[in-house]
Coordinates of C-alpha atoms in Angstrom, one line a residue:
X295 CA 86.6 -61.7 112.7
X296 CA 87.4 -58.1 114.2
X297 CA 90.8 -58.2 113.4
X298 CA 90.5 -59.8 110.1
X299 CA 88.3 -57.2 109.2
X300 CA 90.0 -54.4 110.2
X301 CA 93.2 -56.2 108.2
X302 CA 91.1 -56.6 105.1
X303 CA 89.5 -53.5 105.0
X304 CA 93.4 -51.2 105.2
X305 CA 94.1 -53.9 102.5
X306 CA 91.4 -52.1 100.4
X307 CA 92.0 -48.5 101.8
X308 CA 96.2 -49.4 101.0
X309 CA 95.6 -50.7 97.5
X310 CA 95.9 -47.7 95.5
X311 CA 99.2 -47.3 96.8
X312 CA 100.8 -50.6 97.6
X313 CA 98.8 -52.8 95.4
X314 CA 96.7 -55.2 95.8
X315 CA 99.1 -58.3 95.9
X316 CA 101.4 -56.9 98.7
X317 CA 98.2 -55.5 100.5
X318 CA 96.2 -59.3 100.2
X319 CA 99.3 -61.0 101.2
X320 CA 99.5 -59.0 104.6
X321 CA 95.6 -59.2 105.6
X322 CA 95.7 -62.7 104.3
X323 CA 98.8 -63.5 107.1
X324 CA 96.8 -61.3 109.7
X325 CA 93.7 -63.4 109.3
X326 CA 95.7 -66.5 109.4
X327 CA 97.8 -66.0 112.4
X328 CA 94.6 -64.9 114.6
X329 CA 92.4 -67.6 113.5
X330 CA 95.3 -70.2 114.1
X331 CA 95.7 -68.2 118.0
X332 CA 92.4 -67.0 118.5
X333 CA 90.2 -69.5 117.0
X334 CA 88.9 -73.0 117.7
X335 CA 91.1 -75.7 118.0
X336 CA 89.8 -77.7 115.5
X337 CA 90.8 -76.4 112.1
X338 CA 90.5 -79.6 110.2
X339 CA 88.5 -80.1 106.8
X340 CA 86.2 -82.5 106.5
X341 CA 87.8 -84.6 103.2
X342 CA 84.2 -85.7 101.7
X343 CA 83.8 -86.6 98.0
X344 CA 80.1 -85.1 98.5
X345 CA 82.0 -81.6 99.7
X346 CA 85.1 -81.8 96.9
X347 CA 82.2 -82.5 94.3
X348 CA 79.8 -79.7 95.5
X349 CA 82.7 -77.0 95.8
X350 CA 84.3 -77.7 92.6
X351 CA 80.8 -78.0 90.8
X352 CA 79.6 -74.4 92.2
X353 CA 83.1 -72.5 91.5
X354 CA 83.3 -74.1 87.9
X355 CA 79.3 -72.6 87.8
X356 CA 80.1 -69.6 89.4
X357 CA 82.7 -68.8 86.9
X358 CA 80.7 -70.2 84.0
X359 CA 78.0 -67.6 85.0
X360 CA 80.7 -64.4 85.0
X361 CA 82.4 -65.3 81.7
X362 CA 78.6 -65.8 80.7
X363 CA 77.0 -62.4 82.4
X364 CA 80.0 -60.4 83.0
X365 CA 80.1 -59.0 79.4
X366 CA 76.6 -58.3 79.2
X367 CA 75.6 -56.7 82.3
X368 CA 79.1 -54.2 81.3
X369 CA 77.3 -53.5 77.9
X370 CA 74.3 -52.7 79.6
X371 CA 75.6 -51.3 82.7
X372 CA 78.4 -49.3 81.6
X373 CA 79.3 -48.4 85.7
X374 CA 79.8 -51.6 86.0
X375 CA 82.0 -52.8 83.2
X376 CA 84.2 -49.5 84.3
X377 CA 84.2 -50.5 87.6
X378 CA 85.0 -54.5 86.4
X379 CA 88.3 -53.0 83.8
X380 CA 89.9 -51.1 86.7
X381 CA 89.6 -53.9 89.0
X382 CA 91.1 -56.1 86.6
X383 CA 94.0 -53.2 86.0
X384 CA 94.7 -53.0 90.1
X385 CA 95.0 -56.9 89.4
X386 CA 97.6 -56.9 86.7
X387 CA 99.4 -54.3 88.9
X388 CA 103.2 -56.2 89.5
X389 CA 103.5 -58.9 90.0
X390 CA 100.2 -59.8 88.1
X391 CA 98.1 -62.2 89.4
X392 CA 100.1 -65.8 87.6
X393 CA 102.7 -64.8 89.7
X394 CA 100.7 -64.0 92.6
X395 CA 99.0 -66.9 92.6
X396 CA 100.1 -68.1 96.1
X397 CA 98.7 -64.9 97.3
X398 CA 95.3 -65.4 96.0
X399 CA 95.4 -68.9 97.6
X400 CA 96.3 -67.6 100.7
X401 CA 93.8 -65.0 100.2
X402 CA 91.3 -67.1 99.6
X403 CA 91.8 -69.7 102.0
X404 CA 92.3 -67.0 105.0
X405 CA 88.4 -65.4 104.1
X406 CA 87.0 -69.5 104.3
X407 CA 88.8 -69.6 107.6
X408 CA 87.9 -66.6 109.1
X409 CA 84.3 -66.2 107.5
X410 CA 83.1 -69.5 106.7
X411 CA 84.8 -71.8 109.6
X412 CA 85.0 -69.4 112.4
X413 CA 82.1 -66.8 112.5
X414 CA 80.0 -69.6 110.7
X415 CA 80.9 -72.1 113.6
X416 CA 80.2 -70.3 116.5
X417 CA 76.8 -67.9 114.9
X418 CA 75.5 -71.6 114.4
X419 CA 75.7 -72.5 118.1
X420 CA 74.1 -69.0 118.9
X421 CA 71.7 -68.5 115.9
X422 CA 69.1 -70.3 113.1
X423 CA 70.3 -70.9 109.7
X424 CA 68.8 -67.6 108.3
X425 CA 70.6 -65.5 111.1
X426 CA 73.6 -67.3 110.2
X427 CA 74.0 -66.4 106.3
X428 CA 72.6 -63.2 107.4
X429 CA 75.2 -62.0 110.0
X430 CA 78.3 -64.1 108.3
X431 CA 77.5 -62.3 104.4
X432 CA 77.2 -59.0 106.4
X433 CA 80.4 -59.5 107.8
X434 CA 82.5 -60.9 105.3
X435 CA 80.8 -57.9 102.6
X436 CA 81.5 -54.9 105.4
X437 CA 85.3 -54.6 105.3
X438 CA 84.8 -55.4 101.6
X439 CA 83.0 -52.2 101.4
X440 CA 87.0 -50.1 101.8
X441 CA 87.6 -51.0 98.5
X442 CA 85.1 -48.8 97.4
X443 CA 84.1 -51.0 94.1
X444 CA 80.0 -51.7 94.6
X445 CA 81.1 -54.5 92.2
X446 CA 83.3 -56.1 94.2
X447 CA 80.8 -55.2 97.0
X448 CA 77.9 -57.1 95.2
X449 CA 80.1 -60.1 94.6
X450 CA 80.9 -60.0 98.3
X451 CA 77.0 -59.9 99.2
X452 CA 76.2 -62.5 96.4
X453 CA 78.9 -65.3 97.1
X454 CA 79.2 -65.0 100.8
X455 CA 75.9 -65.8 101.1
X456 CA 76.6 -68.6 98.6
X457 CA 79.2 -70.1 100.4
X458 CA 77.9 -69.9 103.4
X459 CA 75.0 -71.6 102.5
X460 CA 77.1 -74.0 100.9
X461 CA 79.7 -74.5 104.2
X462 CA 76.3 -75.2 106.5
X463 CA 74.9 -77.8 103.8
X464 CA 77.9 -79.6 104.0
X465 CA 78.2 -79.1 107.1
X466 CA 82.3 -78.6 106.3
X467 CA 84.4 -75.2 105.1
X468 CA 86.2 -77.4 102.5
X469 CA 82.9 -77.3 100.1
X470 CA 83.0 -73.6 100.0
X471 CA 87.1 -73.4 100.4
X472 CA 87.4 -75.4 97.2
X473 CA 84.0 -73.2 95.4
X474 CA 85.7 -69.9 96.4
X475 CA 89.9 -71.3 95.1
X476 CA 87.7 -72.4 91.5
X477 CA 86.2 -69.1 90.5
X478 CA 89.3 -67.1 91.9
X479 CA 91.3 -68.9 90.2
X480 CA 89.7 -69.1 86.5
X481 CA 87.9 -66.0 86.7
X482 CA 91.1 -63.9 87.9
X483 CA 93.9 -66.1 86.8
X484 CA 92.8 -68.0 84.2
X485 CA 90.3 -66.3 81.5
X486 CA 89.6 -63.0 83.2
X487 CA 86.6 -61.5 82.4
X488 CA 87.6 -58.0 80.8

């Protein structure tokens, strides 16, 4: 979690210069290759239809609720829709995000590891639920916090604790794995929000 933090927050601090994809792609491989030394030896998902069906339910909800909300809290909070355009012109930054696609999987699926299997696993051994989403949003939202974007900083707080909530109901990383690929995917990729 330490080095994956450190690795995601340069990735923020570097993005102005490098951009994002080339930035993601390197914390991404960071956080991979120290969970798969560091971490448990059991890295295997938990194929249920109950965690599939919860995970592709909340992304497609989750992104349902930006292309819903986004707009309007930008009209009314004019910081925020700012803040939301730039983020979406340090996305389109070369190669844009189609073509980066694999790098927002691998993004994605190195934050679950990291965040939702690892920490999760071993603050549940040590702590109640509460101090669990506690501690684990905290952590996943603090190297978050290099990029500098209290947008992307509140999306941090709000869906952490989301799928962490989610990954200790199921009892599995795959339900929020699959919620977290969804609403990447169509809100970034597919119908972006700005």
């Amino acid at each position: 979690v330490t080095v994956g933090s450190v690795a995601v927050a340069l990735a923020w601090m570097l993005t102005p210069r490098y951009g994002p994809w080339a930035c993601q792609a390197v914390a991404g491989s960071i956080c991979l290759v120290v969970a798969f030394y560091f971490g448990s030896t059991d890295l295997t998902l938990s194929w249920t239809k109950e965690a599939i069906l919860s995970g592709t339910v909340l992304g497609g909800f989750l992104a349902i609720m930006s292309w819903a909300y986004a707009p309007l809290a930008a009209e009314i909070m004019p910081d925020i829709g700012r803040n939301m355009r730039q983020l979406y012109v340090t996305l389109n930054r070369p190669p844009g995000p189609i073509k980066s696609l694999p790098i927002l999987v691998l993004t994605v699926f190195a934050e679950e590891l990291v965040w939702r299997r690892e920490l999760v696993t071993w603050l549940r051994k040590r702590l109640p639920m509460f101090g669990t989403v506690a501690i684990a949003t905290l952590s996943y939202a603090i190297p978050i916090a290099a990029s500098k974007s209290p947008l992307l900083i509140a999306v941090a707080i709000c869906f952490g604790m989301l799928f962490t909530l989610q990954r200790l109901v199921f009892r599995t990383w795959l339900a929020s794995l699959i919620a977290h690929l969804v609403w990447a995917i169509l809100v970034l990729v597919v119908h972006p929000l700005v």
